[in-house]
């Protein structure tokens, strides 16, 4: 179908590469379609009879799009996606072949895949890993110029049923949250027709684009995704001329293709703009159910990377590709909604739903207060450590921004004060205790790591390269625990209280909210999160301050954390242990790779350039002075250079020494890396950056910040 000017309308291409919506409706018998819909929306396991029909329909649809292979697409603990392709083609034994794809092949796979990190869950003697179809996330066809593959979103578990991936715990956490959110709805009598509660996510993706040719010339970008050295450009974002500015044409070409590809895959990208830093951009989708949003987010990153190459760019998803310049995050907009479409964090017109809204809101506040350390751990990585606390990024201290209007309401709740908004002479439930809440507060606070933005929370500490599955798993779990607590408190009071149902409920809510606010309000902070005073104030309030990944992962390994994840059946003891182990290992390995890359660049590129310049200066001094002319300034420059070269040699030795050192187990080593290796790397960088500002342009072998950030 064409639009008016002969160009295909985007809405016509939306989702054409996914087995969902119209495609599914047209290709499945009506009753099978209905059954599958139910399975998908309720997150129930698919019935084998349904699976058989679905497999057949999927195969013929995929083959019509040129697919020759299928894959169970999963998300191991590496934080990326994994796939192993199998051909539909099966030889029949008589020299011919047919295409097959059975229910069994749809439902379960055994990719082996034993080399993924499992944190010790998979010893080789039991090295079986299975993938299981997640019918709640649509299958899709991934195309490259010469291939098409049917990708089936799956969970990845060991033969003992332990989760080896990021999807399984996310699904479990949604279930835990649903169970307790339903109890609260029941207390308010708003559970009619509601089957379950789910979480919705819209995650904004920030990224940098650099020219491919320059990227290729920097070993640090190629191996580590970030610059390990590089003096600041004379211009940064001081003029704020990039933010929301006109998008350069070449970048626009890239964005347009990214969006087209994502639309075809059913990813509802909505917004695009320039970000604060030069060469930094952002893309945001319309929110979706958490599980689908998490899968789609992985596709967003994949498509960004792939399409960038076609346009002569490289897309940097690293949290801090350039020192001294804003890093990239993934603002994770999160809310809870019923399967009937009611957003539970949306203040409504009627006050009785306001009461319910305040209960959910305060439950989240309690969760973040009690488990801010776990939220910090959920976003911990070597890369994100550079970002949290620097420039634009939210700090490593987790607090909540509520805004003036809600803060005022919290004041009232804490005092148990009444404010009358009684309307029309009828009993307006809760009206005597609670004021009306306007729906959209205009407040904006970009410095907060966890901000209430009108009808959702925005968890901004999530890193740009991270899978959003794990941060949301943690968020759902801590909120599930809080909803459980609040539901119990309310149920107790409503059951035992005096008066009619309405009075009991009103009194119960008032009392529970008052207690929640009293106890947990310390986590609310509406001021400037970047300020030094906040660090002092947060320490005074007793909020956890966990600046590095080793600090944060230690919190994840606390007893409180094990009990929480086990109680809500999100992670067993062993599953959490595995994630802790993998976090330390990834941290240690990432920084070891960076240290080796840094040493290599300094030895092979920076030192030789500096020494060449030293020779130039030395011959200049010698030649000038032998001609009988004094050259004190050049001589001074030479001395300065010789000194810096000496410092660089020493700094490289330190990096090499600390990189080679092994400090006990993964946890101790991570501590050592944070305390010794990283500072040594930073020092070496500092010396190198000073040299970069002295050495002539024609001798400096690496693309500079001013080139990488400003050439488009
Ligand atoms: P803002 O400009 O305040 O960040 P937007 O309306 O542009 O707000 O939304 C930002 C992101 O938040 C988008 O991805 C959007 O889909 C998402 N979002 C909006 N409502 C919800 C919700 N109820 N649950 C989860 N995400 C949401
Ligand atoms: Mg936003």
PDB file of N, CA, C and O in Angstrom, residues 160-200:
ATOM      1  N   UNK A 160      18.487 -28.361  35.415  1.00  0.00           N
ATOM      2  CA  UNK A 160      17.881 -28.396  36.752  1.00  0.00           C
ATOM      3  C   UNK A 160      16.774 -27.343  36.869  1.00  0.00           C
ATOM      4  O   UNK A 160      16.163 -27.205  37.922  1.00  0.00           O
ATOM      5  N   UNK A 161      16.564 -26.576  35.794  1.00  0.00           N
ATOM      6  CA  UNK A 161      15.514 -25.554  35.821  1.00  0.00           C
ATOM      7  C   UNK A 161      16.002 -24.216  36.345  1.00  0.00           C
ATOM      8  O   UNK A 161      15.221 -23.283  36.517  1.00  0.00           O
ATOM      9  N   UNK A 162      17.295 -24.113  36.608  1.00  0.00           N
ATOM     10  CA  UNK A 162      17.806 -22.836  37.106  1.00  0.00           C
ATOM     11  C   UNK A 162      17.998 -21.859  35.944  1.00  0.00           C
ATOM     12  O   UNK A 162      18.444 -22.235  34.865  1.00  0.00           O
ATOM     13  N   UNK A 163      17.650 -20.609  36.215  1.00  0.00           N
ATOM     14  CA  UNK A 163      17.714 -19.602  35.163  1.00  0.00           C
ATOM     15  C   UNK A 163      19.155 -19.270  34.814  1.00  0.00           C
ATOM     16  O   UNK A 163      19.958 -18.953  35.683  1.00  0.00           O
ATOM     17  N   UNK A 164      19.463 -19.358  33.530  1.00  0.00           N
ATOM     18  CA  UNK A 164      20.804 -19.003  33.059  1.00  0.00           C
ATOM     19  C   UNK A 164      20.757 -17.681  32.302  1.00  0.00           C
ATOM     20  O   UNK A 164      21.716 -17.312  31.645  1.00  0.00           O
ATOM     21  N   UNK A 165      19.625 -17.017  32.352  1.00  0.00           N
ATOM     22  CA  UNK A 165      19.439 -15.838  31.508  1.00  0.00           C
ATOM     23  C   UNK A 165      18.831 -14.685  32.274  1.00  0.00           C
ATOM     24  O   UNK A 165      18.657 -14.743  33.486  1.00  0.00           O
ATOM     25  N   UNK A 166      18.501 -13.633  31.527  1.00  0.00           N
ATOM     26  CA  UNK A 166      17.922 -12.438  32.146  1.00  0.00           C
ATOM     27  C   UNK A 166      16.403 -12.412  32.009  1.00  0.00           C
ATOM     28  O   UNK A 166      15.734 -11.675  32.705  1.00  0.00           O
ATOM     29  N   UNK A 167      15.873 -13.194  31.083  1.00  0.00           N
ATOM     30  CA  UNK A 167      14.429 -13.157  30.856  1.00  0.00           C
ATOM     31  C   UNK A 167      13.659 -13.900  31.949  1.00  0.00           C
ATOM     32  O   UNK A 167      12.644 -13.397  32.442  1.00  0.00           O
ATOM     33  N   UNK A 168      14.147 -15.083  32.329  1.00  0.00           N
ATOM     34  CA  UNK A 168      13.407 -15.902  33.290  1.00  0.00           C
ATOM     35  C   UNK A 168      13.133 -15.144  34.599  1.00  0.00           C
ATOM     36  O   UNK A 168      11.981 -15.067  35.035  1.00  0.00           O
ATOM     37  N   UNK A 169      14.165 -14.565  35.217  1.00  0.00           N
ATOM     38  CA  UNK A 169      13.883 -13.824  36.461  1.00  0.00           C
ATOM     39  C   UNK A 169      12.961 -12.631  36.233  1.00  0.00           C
ATOM     40  O   UNK A 169      12.145 -12.312  37.104  1.00  0.00           O
ATOM     41  N   UNK A 170      13.055 -12.002  35.067  1.00  0.00           N
ATOM     42  CA  UNK A 170      12.167 -10.864  34.797  1.00  0.00           C
ATOM     43  C   UNK A 170      10.714 -11.340  34.798  1.00  0.00           C
ATOM     44  O   UNK A 170       9.846 -10.738  35.429  1.00  0.00           O
ATOM     45  N   UNK A 171      10.464 -12.458  34.129  1.00  0.00           N
ATOM     46  CA  UNK A 171       9.098 -12.990  34.086  1.00  0.00           C
ATOM     47  C   UNK A 171       8.622 -13.353  35.495  1.00  0.00           C
ATOM     48  O   UNK A 171       7.489 -13.073  35.868  1.00  0.00           O
ATOM     49  N   UNK A 172       9.527 -13.945  36.271  1.00  0.00           N
ATOM     50  CA  UNK A 172       9.137 -14.306  37.644  1.00  0.00           C
ATOM     51  C   UNK A 172       8.837 -13.061  38.472  1.00  0.00           C
ATOM     52  O   UNK A 172       7.911 -13.048  39.284  1.00  0.00           O
ATOM     53  N   UNK A 173       9.618 -11.997  38.261  1.00  0.00           N
ATOM     54  CA  UNK A 173       9.424 -10.791  39.074  1.00  0.00           C
ATOM     55  C   UNK A 173       8.095 -10.108  38.732  1.00  0.00           C
ATOM     56  O   UNK A 173       7.453  -9.531  39.606  1.00  0.00           O
ATOM     57  N   UNK A 174       7.700 -10.193  37.474  1.00  0.00           N
ATOM     58  CA  UNK A 174       6.422  -9.593  37.072  1.00  0.00           C
ATOM     59  C   UNK A 174       5.286 -10.342  37.775  1.00  0.00           C
ATOM     60  O   UNK A 174       4.328  -9.757  38.270  1.00  0.00           O
ATOM     61  N   UNK A 175       5.456 -11.652  37.842  1.00  0.00           N
ATOM     62  CA  UNK A 175       4.445 -12.482  38.501  1.00  0.00           C
ATOM     63  C   UNK A 175       4.337 -12.145  39.996  1.00  0.00           C
ATOM     64  O   UNK A 175       3.244 -12.033  40.533  1.00  0.00           O
ATOM     65  N   UNK A 176       5.486 -11.972  40.629  1.00  0.00           N
ATOM     66  CA  UNK A 176       5.493 -11.656  42.066  1.00  0.00           C
ATOM     67  C   UNK A 176       4.809 -10.314  42.296  1.00  0.00           C
ATOM     68  O   UNK A 176       3.977 -10.171  43.203  1.00  0.00           O
ATOM     69  N   UNK A 177       5.136  -9.352  41.477  1.00  0.00           N
ATOM     70  CA  UNK A 177       4.535  -8.022  41.635  1.00  0.00           C
ATOM     71  C   UNK A 177       3.028  -8.107  41.424  1.00  0.00           C
ATOM     72  O   UNK A 177       2.244  -7.536  42.183  1.00  0.00           O
ATOM     73  N   UNK A 178       2.629  -8.867  40.424  1.00  0.00           N
ATOM     74  CA  UNK A 178       1.213  -8.990  40.115  1.00  0.00           C
ATOM     75  C   UNK A 178       0.429  -9.548  41.304  1.00  0.00           C
ATOM     76  O   UNK A 178      -0.609  -9.022  41.687  1.00  0.00           O
ATOM     77  N   UNK A 179       0.976 -10.598  41.892  1.00  0.00           N
ATOM     78  CA  UNK A 179       0.275 -11.260  42.994  1.00  0.00           C
ATOM     79  C   UNK A 179      -0.076 -10.258  44.107  1.00  0.00           C
ATOM     80  O   UNK A 179      -1.209 -10.223  44.596  1.00  0.00           O
ATOM     81  N   UNK A 180       0.883  -9.429  44.487  1.00  0.00           N
ATOM     82  CA  UNK A 180       0.646  -8.540  45.621  1.00  0.00           C
ATOM     83  C   UNK A 180      -0.078  -7.256  45.224  1.00  0.00           C
ATOM     84  O   UNK A 180      -0.828  -6.698  46.026  1.00  0.00           O
ATOM     85  N   UNK A 181       0.120  -6.825  43.982  1.00  0.00           N
ATOM     86  CA  UNK A 181      -0.634  -5.661  43.505  1.00  0.00           C
ATOM     87  C   UNK A 181      -2.123  -6.012  43.461  1.00  0.00           C
ATOM     88  O   UNK A 181      -2.983  -5.200  43.799  1.00  0.00           O
ATOM     89  N   UNK A 182      -2.420  -7.248  43.091  1.00  0.00           N
ATOM     90  CA  UNK A 182      -3.816  -7.693  43.038  1.00  0.00           C
ATOM     91  C   UNK A 182      -4.463  -7.622  44.428  1.00  0.00           C
ATOM     92  O   UNK A 182      -5.644  -7.301  44.555  1.00  0.00           O
ATOM     93  N   UNK A 183      -3.686  -7.943  45.452  1.00  0.00           N
ATOM     94  CA  UNK A 183      -4.238  -7.889  46.818  1.00  0.00           C
ATOM     95  C   UNK A 183      -4.652  -6.464  47.166  1.00  0.00           C
ATOM     96  O   UNK A 183      -5.672  -6.235  47.812  1.00  0.00           O
ATOM     97  N   UNK A 184      -3.848  -5.512  46.731  1.00  0.00           N
ATOM     98  CA  UNK A 184      -4.182  -4.111  47.018  1.00  0.00           C
ATOM     99  C   UNK A 184      -5.432  -3.702  46.244  1.00  0.00           C
ATOM    100  O   UNK A 184      -6.332  -3.060  46.793  1.00  0.00           O
ATOM    101  N   UNK A 185      -5.505  -4.117  44.993  1.00  0.00           N
ATOM    102  CA  UNK A 185      -6.698  -3.791  44.202  1.00  0.00           C
ATOM    103  C   UNK A 185      -7.933  -4.376  44.865  1.00  0.00           C
ATOM    104  O   UNK A 185      -9.002  -3.777  44.878  1.00  0.00           O
ATOM    105  N   UNK A 186      -7.771  -5.556  45.419  1.00  0.00           N
ATOM    106  CA  UNK A 186      -8.892  -6.225  46.077  1.00  0.00           C
ATOM    107  C   UNK A 186      -9.363  -5.402  47.278  1.00  0.00           C
ATOM    108  O   UNK A 186     -10.556  -5.196  47.470  1.00  0.00           O
ATOM    109  N   UNK A 187      -8.421  -4.921  48.069  1.00  0.00           N
ATOM    110  CA  UNK A 187      -8.772  -4.100  49.226  1.00  0.00           C
ATOM    111  C   UNK A 187      -9.614  -2.900  48.783  1.00  0.00           C
ATOM    112  O   UNK A 187     -10.579  -2.525  49.431  1.00  0.00           O
ATOM    113  N   UNK A 188      -9.256  -2.324  47.650  1.00  0.00           N
ATOM    114  CA  UNK A 188      -9.989  -1.152  47.153  1.00  0.00           C
ATOM    115  C   UNK A 188     -11.216  -1.531  46.321  1.00  0.00           C
ATOM    116  O   UNK A 188     -11.930  -0.661  45.840  1.00  0.00           O
ATOM    117  N   UNK A 189     -11.384  -2.821  46.104  1.00  0.00           N
ATOM    118  CA  UNK A 189     -12.504  -3.258  45.275  1.00  0.00           C
ATOM    119  C   UNK A 189     -12.321  -2.887  43.810  1.00  0.00           C
ATOM    120  O   UNK A 189     -13.281  -2.748  43.074  1.00  0.00           O
ATOM    121  N   UNK A 190     -11.075  -2.702  43.390  1.00  0.00           N
ATOM    122  CA  UNK A 190     -10.857  -2.364  41.968  1.00  0.00           C
ATOM    123  C   UNK A 190     -10.346  -3.554  41.172  1.00  0.00           C
ATOM    124  O   UNK A 190      -9.754  -3.384  40.116  1.00  0.00           O
ATOM    125  N   UNK A 191     -10.550  -4.746  41.693  1.00  0.00           N
ATOM    126  CA  UNK A 191     -10.002  -5.931  41.012  1.00  0.00           C
ATOM    127  C   UNK A 191     -10.992  -6.589  40.051  1.00  0.00           C
ATOM    128  O   UNK A 191     -10.673  -7.599  39.437  1.00  0.00           O
ATOM    129  N   UNK A 192     -12.176  -5.983  39.909  1.00  0.00           N
ATOM    130  CA  UNK A 192     -13.191  -6.612  39.050  1.00  0.00           C
ATOM    131  C   UNK A 192     -12.696  -6.711  37.604  1.00  0.00           C
ATOM    132  O   UNK A 192     -12.278  -5.715  37.025  1.00  0.00           O
ATOM    133  N   UNK A 193     -12.766  -7.915  37.085  1.00  0.00           N
ATOM    134  CA  UNK A 193     -12.381  -8.125  35.682  1.00  0.00           C
ATOM    135  C   UNK A 193     -10.880  -8.075  35.436  1.00  0.00           C
ATOM    136  O   UNK A 193     -10.425  -8.213  34.308  1.00  0.00           O
ATOM    137  N   UNK A 194     -10.118  -7.864  36.499  1.00  0.00           N
ATOM    138  CA  UNK A 194      -8.664  -7.793  36.322  1.00  0.00           C
ATOM    139  C   UNK A 194      -8.063  -9.175  36.572  1.00  0.00           C
ATOM    140  O   UNK A 194      -8.330  -9.792  37.603  1.00  0.00           O
ATOM    141  N   UNK A 195      -7.290  -9.681  35.618  1.00  0.00           N
ATOM    142  CA  UNK A 195      -6.645 -10.982  35.806  1.00  0.00           C
ATOM    143  C   UNK A 195      -5.291 -10.855  36.463  1.00  0.00           C
ATOM    144  O   UNK A 195      -4.893 -11.653  37.282  1.00  0.00           O
ATOM    145  N   UNK A 196      -4.577  -9.856  36.044  1.00  0.00           N
ATOM    146  CA  UNK A 196      -3.255  -9.668  36.628  1.00  0.00           C
ATOM    147  C   UNK A 196      -2.752  -8.251  36.408  1.00  0.00           C
ATOM    148  O   UNK A 196      -3.323  -7.487  35.621  1.00  0.00           O
ATOM    149  N   UNK A 197      -1.695  -7.952  37.140  1.00  0.00           N
ATOM    150  CA  UNK A 197      -1.069  -6.637  37.011  1.00  0.00           C
ATOM    151  C   UNK A 197       0.287  -6.872  36.366  1.00  0.00           C
ATOM    152  O   UNK A 197       0.952  -7.871  36.634  1.00  0.00           O
ATOM    153  N   UNK A 198       0.660  -5.968  35.499  1.00  0.00           N
ATOM    154  CA  UNK A 198       1.954  -6.128  34.862  1.00  0.00           C
ATOM    155  C   UNK A 198       2.724  -4.827  34.963  1.00  0.00           C
ATOM    156  O   UNK A 198       2.197  -3.826  35.457  1.00  0.00           O
ATOM    157  N   UNK A 199       3.966  -4.858  34.519  1.00  0.00           N
ATOM    158  CA  UNK A 199       4.709  -3.607  34.517  1.00  0.00           C
ATOM    159  C   UNK A 199       4.906  -3.168  33.078  1.00  0.00           C
ATOM    160  O   UNK A 199       5.061  -3.983  32.180  1.00  0.00           O
ATOM    161  N   UNK A 200       4.888  -1.848  32.908  1.00  0.00           N
ATOM    162  CA  UNK A 200       5.064  -1.285  31.575  1.00  0.00           C
ATOM    163  C   UNK A 200       6.387  -0.524  31.554  1.00  0.00           C
ATOM    164  O   UNK A 200       6.757   0.103  32.540  1.00  0.00           O
TER     165      UNK A 200
END
